[in-house]
Every structure is written in structure tokens, then in C-alpha cells.
Amino acid sequence: ISARLSFTNTSKTMLARRVQSALRASNMAALSARAFSTFGQTTQRMVPMGSRQGHRESPAAHRSMSGGFNRAFSGDATIGKEKAPKAETKSNKIAFIGAGKMAEAMISGMLSKGVQTPETLVVHDVWEKSCKRIQERFPGVKRAKTLPELTKNADIVVLAVKPQESHKMLAELSAAVHSEEGKMSEKAVLVSIMTGKPVHWLYEHTQVPRIVRAMPNTPVSIQEGCVVWFPTDEVEVPQLKAVASMFSAIGDHVMVQDERYLDMSTAISGSGPYYLFLTMETMVDAGVHMGLPREMSERLVKQTLLGSCMYALNSNQSISRLRNDIISPGGTTASAQYTLERGGFRATVYDAIWSAYRRSLELGGENSNVGPGRSSTAVLRTFQVPDGDDAEENEEGSPGQPDPKHISKAHDGGGN
């Protein structure tokens, strides 16, 4: 009888944990949904989280085995009709380290969309002129002269600096947030928009467990960007809502549960505007070469790209189908298609994107020997806050080296 009662209680506990896990997954899936507008055209999307391959479980995930806080995500991206839940309250303080174009774009979006008020935003930059420029454009935004002043009681700290300039800054940031003068709010989140820098690297340099790694692109400057972001398990739902609210102010955003997608997204959407601008420039120059006035050629190219994007967004057909619909047998487009294919247009674009992906991996100190004709797998170092036994093992082993039992093989798409 005792054994049977024990089994029954265990079953109930397991069922309760699964229910809690499912509810949490449902809440988080809704976070990636966002109704977004592009030149007056409104589309609603929901992207459920992908599988969390290669993600080391953090203490929060281990605690979930007894507390029911584990996240359960699976499935491919689908189209839905739910709107993302809005943040319940504005963040009391969002701090920006770096006052460059990305920080300015994010501030502009949050203020124009009413996500934040100027007095809740603070900037810090080694270049005083950059801070003054933002303050002149957005009256009410504050400037912090020191990092402790910036991070004190902050709910979100945004790292908006170049990765090449990050080492010294992160050392100073770590000292600031762990001091009484610069202590952040209890569940503050560190948001990094630095290219290539993985979560485990950010934690090693800051010792802040609640981290969001994000990859925006340049169209965020007109609130039409695309942001792909990845949170650690320690970031809880209220903080996730605040981050989602911040990103929704600058364009479309997709939250993922596989950190590898950040480097891949860097090569597609991060560097993507460059590929398109280069193509546009080439088309404009070709028009001039044929005899069109440059202003006219540029106008035609811009409107053609805009119209094509809007056409694709409003169509339920695949891009491949839309492309084929333009080609008439023996026509001008068919002739252009032959020349592009003969010149290796697709292969060149493929190689450019793979090259950008490999460079993103290199910036994060990861194995970049991936892609067509290279290694089919790469060892992915993933994030886990050290606790207990792991901390002791790290002290005995080489500093900064991950425990081999926590390293996973991550398929990167090359080879078979």
C-alpha cells in the first residue's frame, strides 16, 4: 500500500510539472508573435520556438525538475493569428552602453511607439558628443558619466558597442554591476546586440546570468528592422515581455531557443541589407550604362524592390513560385535568367552568406570550419551558470574551458 501511494504521488507530481511546463511554453510561444506594419500593410505572425538543440541546461533548468519551471519548446515555424502580449508595465530604467546608430534607432522606436518615456532611458558612451547628439534629438533622455551611474537600478542594460571594443568595457561593466554603486535591479537583463559574441562568453566576462543575445539589422532605424533574439533560461516571463516590447518598437522580431540561429541570422538578415543594396546599386549602374538618367534608374530600382517585397508579403505563394510566374517562354526575363545561372549567381550568393556565417562564428571564438565542402559538424560551446560541483571542477581544470560533458555536437548544415 505504501509503495502504491508513493507511486501515485510521484505520478501526480510529474503530471503537475508537465502541465506547468506546457503552460510556460504556451506563454513563451505567444511572445514571439507580433503584429507588424510595413508601409501601411499589416500582417500578423506567430513563430513558435524551435527545438533547443545544443543548449546546456542551466541551474534554472535543473531546478525545474523539482519546481516545474522547465521550458518545453518544439516544432517548426508556423503562421498563426495570435497577437503577442504587450508588456504589462514599462521598464523603470533601460540603460545603453554605447550611443551609436543602433542605440539611437532603438531609443527612437521606443519613444515614437510609446513603449518607454524619455526619463526612463539612460545612455553612456566614451564619446561625449554621441550622448549629446541623442539628448538633443530626444529631450529628457539622461546621460550617465560612469558605468555604475548607468547600471544602478537598471532593469535592462543594452550592450550597443562593437565586438572589437568589448573586452575592456565588459571588465568595467562586471565591476560596476557587482558593486553597491552600480547594482542593477533584482532581475535585470543584459541585452547584447554585439555581432558574434555568444552567451557563454558574455557570462564569463560579466557573471550576469540573465542574458539576451540579439541580432538586429540596419532597417531598425526606420522601425522596419528584423531582430532575432535568444534568452537564457534565467530570464523570466516578465523580463521576456519587456525585451519583446523593446524589440517590437523597431520592427519584426523572432525569439529562438537555439543560439546557433543567431549566427545564421547574422548572415541572412544582419548582413542582408548589404546584399540588397549591392544588387540595387548594380541595377542602377546598368540602367545608366544603357542610357537612363541616374535619378530615373535609381527611382525605378527602389520602387521595384519595394513593390516586390510588398507583393511577396501579401501573397500566399512561395518566393520560388512568384519568381517563376514572371518568366515567359523566350522572353526577356528568361534570357536574363540564363545569364545569371550561367554566371553562378546563386552559388555566389550562397558562398557570400556562408562566408558571413563563418565570420560570425570566428568573432565568437567558435569553430568556423563549416559549410559546403567543409566539416559537417561543429562543437558548440553553450551556456550554463556554474553551480556547486561544476564550479569546483572549473577551478581544478583549465580556466575558461567548458566541461566536456556539457559540450554538444551541433549540425551546421554542411556535408551529409
Short mmCIF file of C-alpha atoms in Angstrom, two decimals:
data_model
loop_
_atom_site.label_atom_id
_atom_site.label_comp_id
_atom_site.label_asym_id
_atom_site.label_seq_id
_atom_site.Cartn_x
_atom_site.Cartn_y
_atom_site.Cartn_z
CA ILE A 1 0.00 0.00 0.00
CA SER A 2 2.83 2.38 0.91
CA ALA A 3 4.59 1.71 -2.38
CA ARG A 4 1.35 2.25 -4.32
CA LEU A 5 0.68 5.58 -2.57
CA SER A 6 4.24 6.69 -3.27
CA PHE A 7 3.85 5.81 -6.96
CA THR A 8 0.55 7.72 -7.15
CA ASN A 9 2.05 10.84 -5.55
CA THR A 10 5.02 10.67 -7.92
CA SER A 11 2.71 10.40 -10.93
CA LYS A 12 0.70 13.42 -9.77
CA THR A 13 3.89 15.43 -9.29
CA MET A 14 5.14 14.53 -12.77
CA LEU A 15 1.77 15.44 -14.29
CA ALA A 16 1.78 18.80 -12.50
CA ARG A 17 5.26 19.56 -13.79
CA ARG A 18 4.25 18.72 -17.36
CA VAL A 19 1.20 20.97 -17.12
CA GLN A 20 3.31 23.85 -15.77
CA SER A 21 5.89 23.25 -18.49
CA ALA A 22 3.22 23.28 -21.19
CA LEU A 23 1.69 26.50 -19.84
CA ARG A 24 5.08 28.19 -19.80
CA ALA A 25 5.77 27.02 -23.36
CA SER A 26 2.41 28.44 -24.45
CA ASN A 27 3.19 31.82 -22.86
CA MET A 28 6.62 31.93 -24.47
CA ALA A 29 5.35 30.92 -27.91
CA ALA A 30 2.97 33.87 -27.80
CA LEU A 31 5.89 36.19 -27.04
CA SER A 32 7.33 35.68 -30.49
CA ALA A 33 4.04 36.68 -32.12
CA ARG A 34 3.87 40.29 -33.25
CA ALA A 35 1.56 42.23 -35.47
CA PHE A 36 3.81 44.38 -37.62
CA SER A 37 3.14 47.06 -40.18
CA THR A 38 5.14 47.74 -43.33
CA PHE A 39 4.14 50.86 -45.31
CA GLY A 40 0.55 50.57 -44.18
CA GLN A 41 0.25 46.84 -44.84
CA THR A 42 -0.41 44.81 -41.69
CA THR A 43 0.50 41.17 -41.26
CA GLN A 44 0.27 39.07 -38.12
CA ARG A 45 2.75 36.31 -37.42
CA MET A 46 3.47 33.83 -34.69
CA VAL A 47 6.67 31.82 -34.65
CA PRO A 48 6.71 29.06 -32.02
CA MET A 49 10.11 28.24 -30.62
CA GLY A 50 12.32 25.76 -32.42
CA SER A 51 13.97 22.84 -30.68
CA ARG A 52 16.70 23.81 -28.25
CA GLN A 53 19.47 21.70 -29.69
CA GLY A 54 22.90 22.20 -28.27
CA HIS A 55 21.67 24.22 -25.29
CA ARG A 56 23.21 23.28 -21.96
CA GLU A 57 20.78 23.22 -19.10
CA SER A 58 21.34 25.98 -16.59
CA PRO A 59 20.67 25.75 -12.83
CA ALA A 60 17.23 27.16 -13.55
CA ALA A 61 16.57 24.19 -15.80
CA HIS A 62 17.92 21.78 -13.18
CA ARG A 63 15.76 23.39 -10.52
CA SER A 64 12.79 22.93 -12.81
CA MET A 65 12.99 19.19 -12.25
CA SER A 66 11.70 19.81 -8.75
CA GLY A 67 9.90 23.10 -9.27
CA GLY A 68 8.19 22.73 -12.64
CA PHE A 69 9.81 25.74 -14.35
CA ASN A 70 11.34 23.91 -17.29
CA ARG A 71 10.60 25.29 -20.73
CA ALA A 72 9.29 22.86 -23.33
CA PHE A 73 9.61 24.02 -26.92
CA SER A 74 9.43 22.10 -30.14
CA GLY A 75 8.10 22.38 -33.65
CA ASP A 76 8.80 24.32 -36.80
CA ALA A 77 7.82 27.89 -37.53
CA THR A 78 4.15 28.24 -38.42
CA ILE A 79 1.79 31.06 -39.25
CA GLY A 80 -0.81 31.99 -36.65
CA LYS A 81 -3.25 34.76 -35.80
CA GLU A 82 -2.49 35.48 -32.15
CA LYS A 83 -1.05 38.82 -31.16
CA ALA A 84 1.88 38.97 -28.81
CA PRO A 85 1.02 40.06 -25.27
CA LYS A 86 2.11 43.59 -24.56
CA ALA A 87 4.39 44.38 -21.65
CA GLU A 88 2.27 44.91 -18.55
CA THR A 89 4.36 47.86 -17.36
CA LYS A 90 7.15 49.99 -18.76
CA SER A 91 10.66 49.25 -17.55
CA ASN A 92 11.74 51.67 -14.83
CA LYS A 93 15.16 52.11 -16.41
CA ILE A 94 16.78 50.95 -19.66
CA ALA A 95 20.49 51.69 -19.90
CA PHE A 96 22.50 51.82 -23.13
CA ILE A 97 26.25 51.25 -23.21
CA GLY A 98 27.16 52.87 -26.49
CA ALA A 99 25.32 55.76 -28.13
CA GLY A 100 25.77 54.85 -31.77
CA LYS A 101 23.28 54.31 -34.58
CA MET A 102 21.73 51.14 -33.15
CA ALA A 103 21.16 52.67 -29.72
CA GLU A 104 19.72 55.79 -31.35
CA ALA A 105 17.39 53.66 -33.50
CA MET A 106 16.15 51.65 -30.51
CA ILE A 107 15.55 54.81 -28.46
CA SER A 108 13.74 56.42 -31.37
CA GLY A 109 11.48 53.40 -31.82
CA MET A 110 10.61 53.05 -28.13
CA LEU A 111 9.76 56.74 -27.79
CA SER A 112 7.78 57.04 -31.02
CA LYS A 113 5.76 53.90 -30.21
CA GLY A 114 5.22 54.92 -26.58
CA VAL A 115 6.97 51.85 -25.22
CA GLN A 116 9.12 53.99 -22.91
CA THR A 117 9.28 57.61 -21.78
CA PRO A 118 12.49 59.69 -22.15
CA GLU A 119 13.22 59.84 -18.41
CA THR A 120 13.44 56.02 -18.24
CA LEU A 121 16.26 55.90 -20.81
CA VAL A 122 19.93 56.47 -19.96
CA VAL A 123 22.97 56.40 -22.27
CA HIS A 124 26.71 56.14 -21.66
CA ASP A 125 29.48 56.45 -24.23
CA VAL A 126 33.18 57.26 -24.11
CA TRP A 127 32.44 59.85 -26.81
CA GLU A 128 30.55 62.67 -25.11
CA LYS A 129 29.40 64.03 -28.48
CA SER A 130 27.44 60.84 -29.16
CA CYS A 131 25.47 61.19 -25.94
CA LYS A 132 24.82 64.88 -26.60
CA ARG A 133 23.52 64.07 -30.06
CA ILE A 134 20.95 61.66 -28.61
CA GLN A 135 19.99 64.10 -25.85
CA GLU A 136 19.46 66.88 -28.38
CA ARG A 137 17.29 64.67 -30.57
CA PHE A 138 15.36 63.14 -27.66
CA PRO A 139 14.96 65.71 -24.86
CA GLY A 140 14.60 64.05 -21.48
CA VAL A 141 16.94 61.13 -22.16
CA LYS A 142 19.62 61.09 -19.48
CA ARG A 143 23.36 60.70 -19.76
CA ALA A 144 25.42 58.73 -17.24
CA LYS A 145 29.05 59.79 -16.87
CA THR A 146 30.13 56.49 -15.29
CA LEU A 147 29.11 52.85 -15.68
CA PRO A 148 27.97 52.47 -12.04
CA GLU A 149 25.73 55.51 -12.51
CA LEU A 150 24.36 53.93 -15.70
CA THR A 151 23.65 50.45 -14.33
CA LYS A 152 22.33 51.47 -10.90
CA ASN A 153 18.78 50.00 -10.54
CA ALA A 154 18.58 49.34 -14.30
CA ASP A 155 16.03 46.75 -15.46
CA ILE A 156 17.65 46.27 -18.88
CA VAL A 157 21.25 47.04 -19.86
CA VAL A 158 21.84 47.09 -23.62
CA LEU A 159 25.37 46.42 -24.91
CA ALA A 160 25.41 48.51 -28.10
CA VAL A 161 29.14 48.55 -28.83
CA LYS A 162 31.31 46.94 -31.50
CA PRO A 163 32.62 43.46 -30.55
CA GLN A 164 36.20 44.61 -31.13
CA GLU A 165 35.75 47.23 -28.38
CA SER A 166 34.02 44.96 -25.88
CA HIS A 167 36.74 43.39 -23.72
CA LYS A 168 37.73 46.43 -21.68
CA MET A 169 34.12 47.62 -21.46
CA LEU A 170 32.87 44.27 -20.13
CA ALA A 171 35.55 44.17 -17.45
CA GLU A 172 34.42 47.61 -16.27
CA LEU A 173 30.77 46.59 -16.56
CA SER A 174 31.29 43.48 -14.43
CA ALA A 175 32.94 45.55 -11.73
CA ALA A 176 30.11 48.09 -11.88
CA VAL A 177 27.12 45.72 -11.68
CA HIS A 178 28.64 43.77 -8.81
CA SER A 179 29.30 46.88 -6.74
CA GLU A 180 26.85 48.67 -4.45
CA GLU A 181 27.20 51.85 -6.52
CA GLY A 182 26.15 50.16 -9.77
CA LYS A 183 23.96 47.26 -8.66
CA MET A 184 21.18 46.55 -11.16
CA SER A 185 17.59 45.73 -10.23
CA GLU A 186 16.94 42.27 -8.80
CA LYS A 187 16.08 40.52 -12.07
CA ALA A 188 17.84 42.81 -14.53
CA VAL A 189 18.60 41.54 -18.04
CA LEU A 190 21.75 42.10 -20.05
CA VAL A 191 20.86 42.53 -23.75
CA SER A 192 23.76 42.21 -26.20
CA ILE A 193 23.49 43.26 -29.84
CA MET A 194 27.21 42.63 -30.47
CA THR A 195 27.85 40.53 -33.55
CA GLY A 196 29.16 37.01 -32.94
CA LYS A 197 29.58 37.12 -29.17
CA PRO A 198 27.87 34.02 -27.69
CA VAL A 199 26.06 33.85 -24.39
CA HIS A 200 28.69 31.78 -22.58
CA TRP A 201 31.32 34.41 -23.49
CA LEU A 202 29.12 37.22 -22.17
CA TYR A 203 28.56 35.37 -18.91
CA GLU A 204 32.27 34.61 -18.48
CA HIS A 205 33.03 38.33 -18.75
CA THR A 206 30.14 39.72 -16.69
CA GLN A 207 28.88 36.95 -14.36
CA VAL A 208 25.34 38.15 -15.13
CA PRO A 209 23.07 35.08 -15.60
CA ARG A 210 20.07 36.79 -17.25
CA ILE A 211 21.27 37.43 -20.78
CA VAL A 212 19.57 38.06 -24.11
CA ARG A 213 21.68 37.85 -27.25
CA ALA A 214 20.11 39.67 -30.20
CA MET A 215 20.85 40.39 -33.85
CA PRO A 216 19.11 43.49 -35.30
CA ASN A 217 19.73 44.94 -38.76
CA THR A 218 20.00 48.48 -40.11
CA PRO A 219 16.31 48.98 -41.09
CA VAL A 220 15.56 49.27 -37.37
CA SER A 221 16.46 52.94 -37.89
CA ILE A 222 13.04 53.38 -39.54
CA GLN A 223 11.28 50.84 -37.27
CA GLU A 224 11.19 48.27 -40.09
CA GLY A 225 14.06 46.07 -38.96
CA CYS A 226 14.23 42.40 -38.07
CA VAL A 227 15.56 41.23 -34.69
CA VAL A 228 16.35 37.61 -33.86
CA TRP A 229 16.97 37.07 -30.14
CA PHE A 230 17.88 34.28 -27.76
CA PRO A 231 17.36 34.37 -23.95
CA THR A 232 18.97 32.26 -21.25
CA ASP A 233 16.74 30.14 -19.02
CA GLU A 234 17.21 32.56 -16.14
CA VAL A 235 15.26 35.30 -17.96
CA GLU A 236 11.70 35.04 -16.63
CA VAL A 237 8.42 35.84 -18.37
CA PRO A 238 8.01 39.47 -17.15
CA GLN A 239 11.53 40.29 -18.34
CA LEU A 240 10.93 38.48 -21.64
CA LYS A 241 7.83 40.60 -22.17
CA ALA A 242 9.83 43.76 -21.52
CA VAL A 243 12.51 42.72 -24.03
CA ALA A 244 9.86 41.73 -26.60
CA SER A 245 8.21 45.12 -26.13
CA MET A 246 11.52 46.88 -26.71
CA PHE A 247 12.22 44.95 -29.92
CA SER A 248 8.65 45.28 -31.23
CA ALA A 249 9.19 49.05 -31.33
CA ILE A 250 11.88 48.74 -34.03
CA GLY A 251 10.37 46.16 -36.38
CA ASP A 252 9.64 42.46 -36.59
CA HIS A 253 11.25 40.18 -34.01
CA VAL A 254 11.66 36.45 -33.58
CA MET A 255 12.64 34.78 -30.31
CA VAL A 256 14.50 31.47 -30.77
CA GLN A 257 15.52 28.67 -28.40
CA ASP A 258 18.63 27.60 -30.32
CA GLU A 259 21.55 30.00 -30.06
CA ARG A 260 23.05 28.79 -33.35
CA TYR A 261 20.26 30.64 -35.15
CA LEU A 262 21.84 33.94 -34.09
CA ASP A 263 24.99 33.41 -36.18
CA MET A 264 22.88 32.11 -39.07
CA SER A 265 20.55 35.11 -38.81
CA THR A 266 23.56 37.42 -38.79
CA ALA A 267 24.50 36.10 -42.24
CA ILE A 268 20.92 36.40 -43.57
CA SER A 269 19.21 39.43 -42.01
CA GLY A 270 22.15 41.13 -40.31
CA SER A 271 24.27 41.39 -43.45
CA GLY A 272 21.24 41.04 -45.74
CA PRO A 273 20.71 44.78 -46.36
CA TYR A 274 24.22 44.93 -47.83
CA TYR A 275 23.45 42.18 -50.37
CA LEU A 276 20.31 44.02 -51.43
CA PHE A 277 21.98 47.44 -51.60
CA LEU A 278 24.78 45.98 -53.73
CA THR A 279 22.23 44.40 -56.08
CA MET A 280 20.30 47.67 -56.26
CA GLU A 281 23.45 49.66 -56.98
CA THR A 282 24.40 47.24 -59.75
CA MET A 283 20.94 47.53 -61.33
CA VAL A 284 21.08 51.34 -61.15
CA ASP A 285 24.52 51.39 -62.81
CA ALA A 286 23.29 49.01 -65.52
CA GLY A 287 20.39 51.37 -66.21
CA VAL A 288 22.78 54.29 -66.54
CA HIS A 289 25.00 52.20 -68.81
CA MET A 290 22.01 51.59 -71.10
CA GLY A 291 21.23 55.31 -71.21
CA LEU A 292 18.72 56.02 -68.42
CA PRO A 293 19.23 59.17 -66.29
CA ARG A 294 20.67 58.09 -62.91
CA GLU A 295 17.81 59.62 -60.93
CA MET A 296 15.27 57.75 -63.02
CA SER A 297 17.20 54.48 -62.86
CA GLU A 298 17.50 54.73 -59.08
CA ARG A 299 13.81 55.52 -58.70
CA LEU A 300 12.82 52.52 -60.81
CA VAL A 301 15.09 50.16 -58.86
CA LYS A 302 13.90 51.34 -55.44
CA GLN A 303 10.23 51.06 -56.33
CA THR A 304 10.79 47.68 -57.98
CA LEU A 305 12.39 46.31 -54.81
CA LEU A 306 9.73 47.84 -52.56
CA GLY A 307 6.89 46.57 -54.71
CA SER A 308 8.39 43.09 -54.99
CA CYS A 309 8.80 42.82 -51.21
CA MET A 310 5.25 44.01 -50.62
CA TYR A 311 3.97 41.60 -53.26
CA ALA A 312 5.76 38.69 -51.56
CA LEU A 313 4.50 39.73 -48.10
CA ASN A 314 0.90 39.92 -49.29
CA SER A 315 0.98 36.72 -51.33
CA ASN A 316 0.38 33.22 -50.04
CA GLN A 317 2.66 31.80 -52.74
CA SER A 318 6.28 30.75 -52.22
CA ILE A 319 9.04 33.06 -53.44
CA SER A 320 10.04 30.40 -55.95
CA ARG A 321 6.52 30.36 -57.40
CA LEU A 322 6.41 34.17 -57.59
CA ARG A 323 9.74 34.20 -59.41
CA ASN A 324 8.64 31.56 -61.93
CA ASP A 325 5.39 33.42 -62.62
CA ILE A 326 7.41 36.34 -64.03
CA ILE A 327 9.23 34.22 -66.62
CA SER A 328 7.62 33.99 -70.05
CA PRO A 329 8.90 31.39 -72.54
CA GLY A 330 11.51 33.01 -74.75
CA GLY A 331 11.06 36.37 -73.06
CA THR A 332 13.43 38.98 -71.63
CA THR A 333 13.35 37.55 -68.09
CA ALA A 334 14.11 34.05 -69.37
CA SER A 335 17.15 35.44 -71.18
CA ALA A 336 18.31 37.23 -68.00
CA GLN A 337 17.76 34.03 -66.00
CA TYR A 338 20.03 32.07 -68.36
CA THR A 339 22.83 34.66 -68.00
CA LEU A 340 22.55 34.77 -64.19
CA GLU A 341 22.57 30.98 -63.84
CA ARG A 342 25.47 30.65 -66.28
CA GLY A 343 27.42 33.23 -64.27
CA GLY A 344 26.94 31.34 -61.00
CA PHE A 345 24.68 33.94 -59.39
CA ARG A 346 23.11 31.51 -56.90
CA ALA A 347 26.42 29.91 -55.92
CA THR A 348 27.99 33.33 -55.36
CA VAL A 349 25.14 34.40 -53.06
CA TYR A 350 25.36 31.06 -51.23
CA ASP A 351 29.12 31.48 -50.74
CA ALA A 352 28.73 35.07 -49.53
CA ILE A 353 26.16 34.06 -46.89
CA TRP A 354 28.24 31.09 -45.72
CA SER A 355 31.28 33.39 -45.52
CA ALA A 356 29.35 35.86 -43.32
CA TYR A 357 28.16 32.96 -41.12
CA ARG A 358 31.71 31.65 -40.67
CA ARG A 359 32.97 35.13 -39.77
CA SER A 360 30.24 35.46 -37.14
CA LEU A 361 31.40 32.16 -35.61
CA GLU A 362 35.02 33.36 -35.66
CA LEU A 363 34.11 36.56 -33.81
CA GLY A 364 32.69 34.38 -31.04
CA GLY A 365 35.72 32.10 -30.92
CA GLU A 366 33.76 29.15 -32.35
CA ASN A 367 34.76 26.56 -34.94
CA SER A 368 34.17 28.14 -38.36
CA ASN A 369 35.16 25.15 -40.47
CA VAL A 370 31.56 24.64 -41.59
CA GLY A 371 29.64 24.80 -44.83
CA PRO A 372 29.72 23.10 -48.24
CA GLY A 373 32.89 21.09 -48.76
CA ARG A 374 33.92 21.50 -45.13
CA SER A 375 33.22 19.80 -41.81
CA SER A 376 29.57 18.84 -41.41
CA THR A 377 29.57 19.43 -37.67
CA ALA A 378 30.97 21.95 -35.23
CA VAL A 379 31.47 21.82 -31.47
CA LEU A 380 29.18 24.43 -29.97
CA ARG A 381 30.06 25.80 -26.56
CA THR A 382 26.82 26.54 -24.78
CA PHE A 383 25.76 28.43 -21.71
CA GLN A 384 25.43 27.24 -18.13
CA VAL A 385 25.79 29.20 -14.92
CA PRO A 386 28.35 27.31 -12.80
CA ASP A 387 27.00 25.98 -9.56
CA GLY A 388 28.26 23.63 -6.88
CA ASP A 389 30.25 20.77 -8.36
CA ASP A 390 30.74 22.48 -11.74
CA ALA A 391 32.42 25.46 -10.07
CA GLU A 392 34.83 23.13 -8.24
CA GLU A 393 35.64 21.26 -11.45
CA ASN A 394 36.38 24.51 -13.25
CA GLU A 395 38.77 25.54 -10.50
CA GLU A 396 40.72 22.28 -10.87
CA GLY A 397 40.73 22.35 -14.69
CA SER A 398 41.91 24.91 -17.17
CA PRO A 399 40.38 28.36 -16.66
CA GLY A 400 37.67 29.31 -19.10
CA GLN A 401 37.34 25.80 -20.58
CA PRO A 402 33.86 24.23 -20.63
CA ASP A 403 33.26 20.84 -19.07
CA PRO A 404 33.46 18.28 -21.94
CA LYS A 405 30.30 16.55 -20.74
CA HIS A 406 28.39 19.78 -21.41
CA ILE A 407 29.58 20.21 -25.00
CA SER A 408 27.23 19.05 -27.71
CA LYS A 409 27.66 18.31 -31.38
CA ALA A 410 25.71 20.85 -33.39
CA HIS A 411 24.88 20.12 -37.01
CA ASP A 412 25.68 23.19 -39.10
CA GLY A 413 24.27 22.20 -42.42
CA GLY A 414 27.41 21.32 -44.40
CA GLY A 415 28.10 17.93 -45.95
CA ASN A 416 25.85 14.90 -45.45
#
